[in-house]
Short mmCIF file of C-alpha atoms in Angstrom, two decimals:
data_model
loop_
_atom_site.label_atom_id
_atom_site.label_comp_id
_atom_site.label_asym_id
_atom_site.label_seq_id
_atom_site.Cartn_x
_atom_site.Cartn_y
_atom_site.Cartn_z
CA UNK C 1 89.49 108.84 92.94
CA UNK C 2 91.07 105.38 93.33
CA UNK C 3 88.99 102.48 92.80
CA UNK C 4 89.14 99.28 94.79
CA UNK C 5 92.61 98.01 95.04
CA UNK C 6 93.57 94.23 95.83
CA UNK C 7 96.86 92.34 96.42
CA UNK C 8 97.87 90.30 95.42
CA UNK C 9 96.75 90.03 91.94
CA UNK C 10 98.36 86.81 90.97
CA UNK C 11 99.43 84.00 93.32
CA UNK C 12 100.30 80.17 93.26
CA UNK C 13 100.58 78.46 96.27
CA UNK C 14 101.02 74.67 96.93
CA UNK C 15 97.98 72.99 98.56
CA UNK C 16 97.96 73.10 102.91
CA UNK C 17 100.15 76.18 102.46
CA UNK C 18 98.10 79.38 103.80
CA UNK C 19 97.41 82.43 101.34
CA UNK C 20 96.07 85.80 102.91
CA UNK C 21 94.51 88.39 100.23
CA UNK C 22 94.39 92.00 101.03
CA UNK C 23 91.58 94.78 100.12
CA UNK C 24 91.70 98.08 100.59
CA UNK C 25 87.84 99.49 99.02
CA UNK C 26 86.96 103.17 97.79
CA UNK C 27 87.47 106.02 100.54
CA UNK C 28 84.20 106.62 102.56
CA UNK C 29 82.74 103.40 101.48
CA UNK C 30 81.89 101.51 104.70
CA UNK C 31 80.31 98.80 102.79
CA UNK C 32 82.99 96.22 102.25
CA UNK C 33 82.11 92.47 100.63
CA UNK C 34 84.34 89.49 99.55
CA UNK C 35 83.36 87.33 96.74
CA UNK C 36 84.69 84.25 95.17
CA UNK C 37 83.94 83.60 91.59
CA UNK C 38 84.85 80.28 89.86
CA UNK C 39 85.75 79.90 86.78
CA UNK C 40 82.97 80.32 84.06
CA UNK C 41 80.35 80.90 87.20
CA UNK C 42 79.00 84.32 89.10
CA UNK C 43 80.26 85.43 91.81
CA UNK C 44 79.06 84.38 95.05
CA UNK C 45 79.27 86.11 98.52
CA UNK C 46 81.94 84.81 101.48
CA UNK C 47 81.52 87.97 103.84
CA UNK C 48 79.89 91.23 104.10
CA UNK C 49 81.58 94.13 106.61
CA UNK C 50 79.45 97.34 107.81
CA UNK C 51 82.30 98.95 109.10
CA UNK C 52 84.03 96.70 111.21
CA UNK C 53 81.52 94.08 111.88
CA UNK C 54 81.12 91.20 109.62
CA UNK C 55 76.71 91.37 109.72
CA UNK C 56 76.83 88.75 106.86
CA UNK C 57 79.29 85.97 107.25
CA UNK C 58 76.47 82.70 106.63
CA UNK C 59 78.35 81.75 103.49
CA UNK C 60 82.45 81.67 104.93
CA UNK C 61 83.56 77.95 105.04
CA UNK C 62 85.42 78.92 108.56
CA UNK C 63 86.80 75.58 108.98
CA UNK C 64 89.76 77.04 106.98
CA UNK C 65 88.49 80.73 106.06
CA UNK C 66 88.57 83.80 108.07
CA UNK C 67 88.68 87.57 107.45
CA UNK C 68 88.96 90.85 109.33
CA UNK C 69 88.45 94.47 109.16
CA UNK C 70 90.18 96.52 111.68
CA UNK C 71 89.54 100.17 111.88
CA UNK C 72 86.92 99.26 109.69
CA UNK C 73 88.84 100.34 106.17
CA UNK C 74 90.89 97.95 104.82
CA UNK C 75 90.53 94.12 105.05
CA UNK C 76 92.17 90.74 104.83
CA UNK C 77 90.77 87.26 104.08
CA UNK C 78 93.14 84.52 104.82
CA UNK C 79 92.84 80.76 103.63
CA UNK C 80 94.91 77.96 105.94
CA UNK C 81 95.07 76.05 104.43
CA UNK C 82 94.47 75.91 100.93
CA UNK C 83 92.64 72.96 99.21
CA UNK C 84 93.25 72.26 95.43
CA UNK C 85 89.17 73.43 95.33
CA UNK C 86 90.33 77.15 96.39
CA UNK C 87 91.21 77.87 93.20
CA UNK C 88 89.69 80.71 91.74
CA UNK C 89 89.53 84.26 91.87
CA UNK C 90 88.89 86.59 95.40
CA UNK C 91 86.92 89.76 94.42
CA UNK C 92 86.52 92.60 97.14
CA UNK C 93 84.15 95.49 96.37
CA UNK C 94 82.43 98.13 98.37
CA UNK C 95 79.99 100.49 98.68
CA UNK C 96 78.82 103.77 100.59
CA UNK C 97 75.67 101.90 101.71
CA UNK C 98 71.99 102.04 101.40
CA UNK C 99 69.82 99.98 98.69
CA UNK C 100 70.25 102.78 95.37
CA UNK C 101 73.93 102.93 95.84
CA UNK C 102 76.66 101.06 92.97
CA UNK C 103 78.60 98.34 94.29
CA UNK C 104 82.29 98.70 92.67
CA UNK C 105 84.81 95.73 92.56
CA UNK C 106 88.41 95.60 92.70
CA UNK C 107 90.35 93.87 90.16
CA UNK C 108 90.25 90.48 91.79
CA UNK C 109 93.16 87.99 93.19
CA UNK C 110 93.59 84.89 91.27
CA UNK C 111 94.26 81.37 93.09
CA UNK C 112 95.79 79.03 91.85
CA UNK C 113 96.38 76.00 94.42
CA UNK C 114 98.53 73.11 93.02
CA UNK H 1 66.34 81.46 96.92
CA UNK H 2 66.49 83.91 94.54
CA UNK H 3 68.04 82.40 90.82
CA UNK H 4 68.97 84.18 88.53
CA UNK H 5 69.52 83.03 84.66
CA UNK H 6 70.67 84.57 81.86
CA UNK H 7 70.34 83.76 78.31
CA UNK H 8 72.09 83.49 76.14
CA UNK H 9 75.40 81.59 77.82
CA UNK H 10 77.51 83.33 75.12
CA UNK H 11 76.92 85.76 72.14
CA UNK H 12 78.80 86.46 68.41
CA UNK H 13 77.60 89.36 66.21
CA UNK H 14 79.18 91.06 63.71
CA UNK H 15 80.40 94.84 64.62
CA UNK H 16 77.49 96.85 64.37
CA UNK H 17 74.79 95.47 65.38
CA UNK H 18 72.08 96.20 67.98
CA UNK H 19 72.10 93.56 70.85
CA UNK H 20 69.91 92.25 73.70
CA UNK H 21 71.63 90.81 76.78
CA UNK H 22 68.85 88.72 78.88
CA UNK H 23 68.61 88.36 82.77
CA UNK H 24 65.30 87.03 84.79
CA UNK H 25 64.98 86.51 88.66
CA UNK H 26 62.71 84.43 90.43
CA UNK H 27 61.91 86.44 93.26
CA UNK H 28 60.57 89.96 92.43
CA UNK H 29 61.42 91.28 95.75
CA UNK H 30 64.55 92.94 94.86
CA UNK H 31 65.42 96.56 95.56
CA UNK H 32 67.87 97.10 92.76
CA UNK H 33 69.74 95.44 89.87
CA UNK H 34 72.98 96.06 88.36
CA UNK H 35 74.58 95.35 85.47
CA UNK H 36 78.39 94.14 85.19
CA UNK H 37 80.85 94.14 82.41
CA UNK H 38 84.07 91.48 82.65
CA UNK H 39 86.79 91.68 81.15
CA UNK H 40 89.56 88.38 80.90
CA UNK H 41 91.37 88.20 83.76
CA UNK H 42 90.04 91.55 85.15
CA UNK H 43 87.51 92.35 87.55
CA UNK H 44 83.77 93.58 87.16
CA UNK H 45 83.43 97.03 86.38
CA UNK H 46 79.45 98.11 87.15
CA UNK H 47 77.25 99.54 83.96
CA UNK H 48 74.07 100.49 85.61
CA UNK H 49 72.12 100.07 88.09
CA UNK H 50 68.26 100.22 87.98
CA UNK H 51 66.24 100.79 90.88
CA UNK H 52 63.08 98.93 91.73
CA UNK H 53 61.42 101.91 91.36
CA UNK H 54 62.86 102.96 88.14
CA UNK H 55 62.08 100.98 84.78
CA UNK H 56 65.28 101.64 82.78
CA UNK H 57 68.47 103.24 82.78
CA UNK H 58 71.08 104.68 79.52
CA UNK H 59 74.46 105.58 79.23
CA UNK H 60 75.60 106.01 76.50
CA UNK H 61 75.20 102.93 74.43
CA UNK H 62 73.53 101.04 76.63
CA UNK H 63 70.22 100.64 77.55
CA UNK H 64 68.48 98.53 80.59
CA UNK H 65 65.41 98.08 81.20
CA UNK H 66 63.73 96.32 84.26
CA UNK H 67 60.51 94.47 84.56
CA UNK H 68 60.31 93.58 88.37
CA UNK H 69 56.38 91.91 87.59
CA UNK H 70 58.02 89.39 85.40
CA UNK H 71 61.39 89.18 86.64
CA UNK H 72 62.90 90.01 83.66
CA UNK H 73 65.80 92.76 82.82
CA UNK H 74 67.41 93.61 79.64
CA UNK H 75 70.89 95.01 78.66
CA UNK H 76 70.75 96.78 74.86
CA UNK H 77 73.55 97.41 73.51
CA UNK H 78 73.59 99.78 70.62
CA UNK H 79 75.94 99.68 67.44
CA UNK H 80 78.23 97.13 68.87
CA UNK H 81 81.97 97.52 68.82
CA UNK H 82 84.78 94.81 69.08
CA UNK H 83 85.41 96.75 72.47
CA UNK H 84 82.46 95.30 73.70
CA UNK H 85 83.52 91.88 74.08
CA UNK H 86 83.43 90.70 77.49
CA UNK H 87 81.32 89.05 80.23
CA UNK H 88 78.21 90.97 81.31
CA UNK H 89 76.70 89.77 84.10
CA UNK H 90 73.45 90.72 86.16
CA UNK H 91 73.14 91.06 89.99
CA UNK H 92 69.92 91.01 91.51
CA UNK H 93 70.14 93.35 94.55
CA UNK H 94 67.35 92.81 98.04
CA UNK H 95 67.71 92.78 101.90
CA UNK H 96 70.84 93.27 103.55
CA UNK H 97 72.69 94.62 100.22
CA UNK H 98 72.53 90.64 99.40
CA UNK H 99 73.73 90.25 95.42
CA UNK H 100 72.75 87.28 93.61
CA UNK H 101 74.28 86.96 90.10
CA UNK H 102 73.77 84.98 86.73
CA UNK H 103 76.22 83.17 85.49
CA UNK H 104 76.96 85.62 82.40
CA UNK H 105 76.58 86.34 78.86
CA UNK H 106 79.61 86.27 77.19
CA UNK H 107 80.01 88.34 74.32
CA UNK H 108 81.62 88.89 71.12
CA UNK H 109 81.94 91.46 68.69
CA UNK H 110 83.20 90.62 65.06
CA UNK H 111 85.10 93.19 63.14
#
């Protein structure tokens, strides 16, 4: 079974250019969360899907952030446009729902905003 | 809002030996926590996860334990290996599927 799959892996953009990151999570999972994780920190939550409604979105700066799950599978967060404090690394991950289930990431996409 | 700390920031044994990993919370309302490994440059690939009704949970090598009264988990990791070395970090798990992490242990593993 595939895991959680993100693209890009890698990308440098210059700074007010936009970036858009792309998640497709584990089949069945309906759970679907973006994180951003600095460098040397924990992650820390942007956006939380069930299905195709974003029920946790408290934490995504949406002066310049936004993100969308149509069909409720795969998902895109986009960044327009990038500040030089955006760089870091974009982690999806997903889960089949309910409290006793794993949460499994994806292998992240690295920012790097110059 | 929950915190959550872990100790130490970063870890060097010589292959071999036993290991604790420390996490504490401050709220002990949580219904789960999980436990993360981190590779460079990689993404976090999930241990275990302990339920709040569960004390502890092993595969293979590892061992963790949870103490929801004290707020207070544990990650033991038997006979380490140099394939151990990475980040392992702990996620604290309560309403809404909300995770709250530490910042990490990182470890390594001397041959």
């Amino acid at each position: 079974e595939a895991g959680v799959v993100q693209s890009p892996r890698y990308k440098i953009i210059e700074k007010k250019q936009p970036v858009a990151f792309w998640c497709n999570p584990i089949s069945g999972h309906n759970t679907l969360y973006w994180y951003l994780q600095n460098l040397g920190q924990g992650p820390e939550l942007l956006i939380r899907y069930e299905n195709e409604e974003a029920v946790d979105d408290s934490q995504l700066p949406k002066d310049r952030f936004s993100a969308e799950r149509l069909k409720g599978v795969d998902s895109t967060l986009k960044i327009q446009p990038a500040e030089l404090g955006d760089s870091a690394v974009y982690l999806c991950a997903s889960s089949s729902g309910g409290s006793g289930n794993t949460i499994y990431f994806g292998e992240g996409s690295w920012l790097t905003v110059v | 809002k929950q915190e959550v700390t872990q100790i130490p920031a970063a870890l060097s044994v010589p292959e071999g030996e036993n290991l604790v990993l420390n996490c504490s919370f401050t709220d002990s309302a949580i219904y789960n926590l999980q436990w993360f490994r981190q590779d460079p440059g990689k993404g976090l690939t999930s241990l275990l996860l302990i339920q709040s009704s569960q004390r502890e949970q092993t595969s293979g090598r590892l061992n963790a334990s949870l103490d929801k009264s004290s707020g207070r988990s544990t990650l033991y990791i038997a006979a380490s290996q140099p394939g151990d070395s990475a980040t392992y970090l702990c996620a604290v798990i309560r309403g809404s599927y909300q995770l709250t992490f530490g910042k990490g242990t990182k470890l390594s593993v001397i041959p």
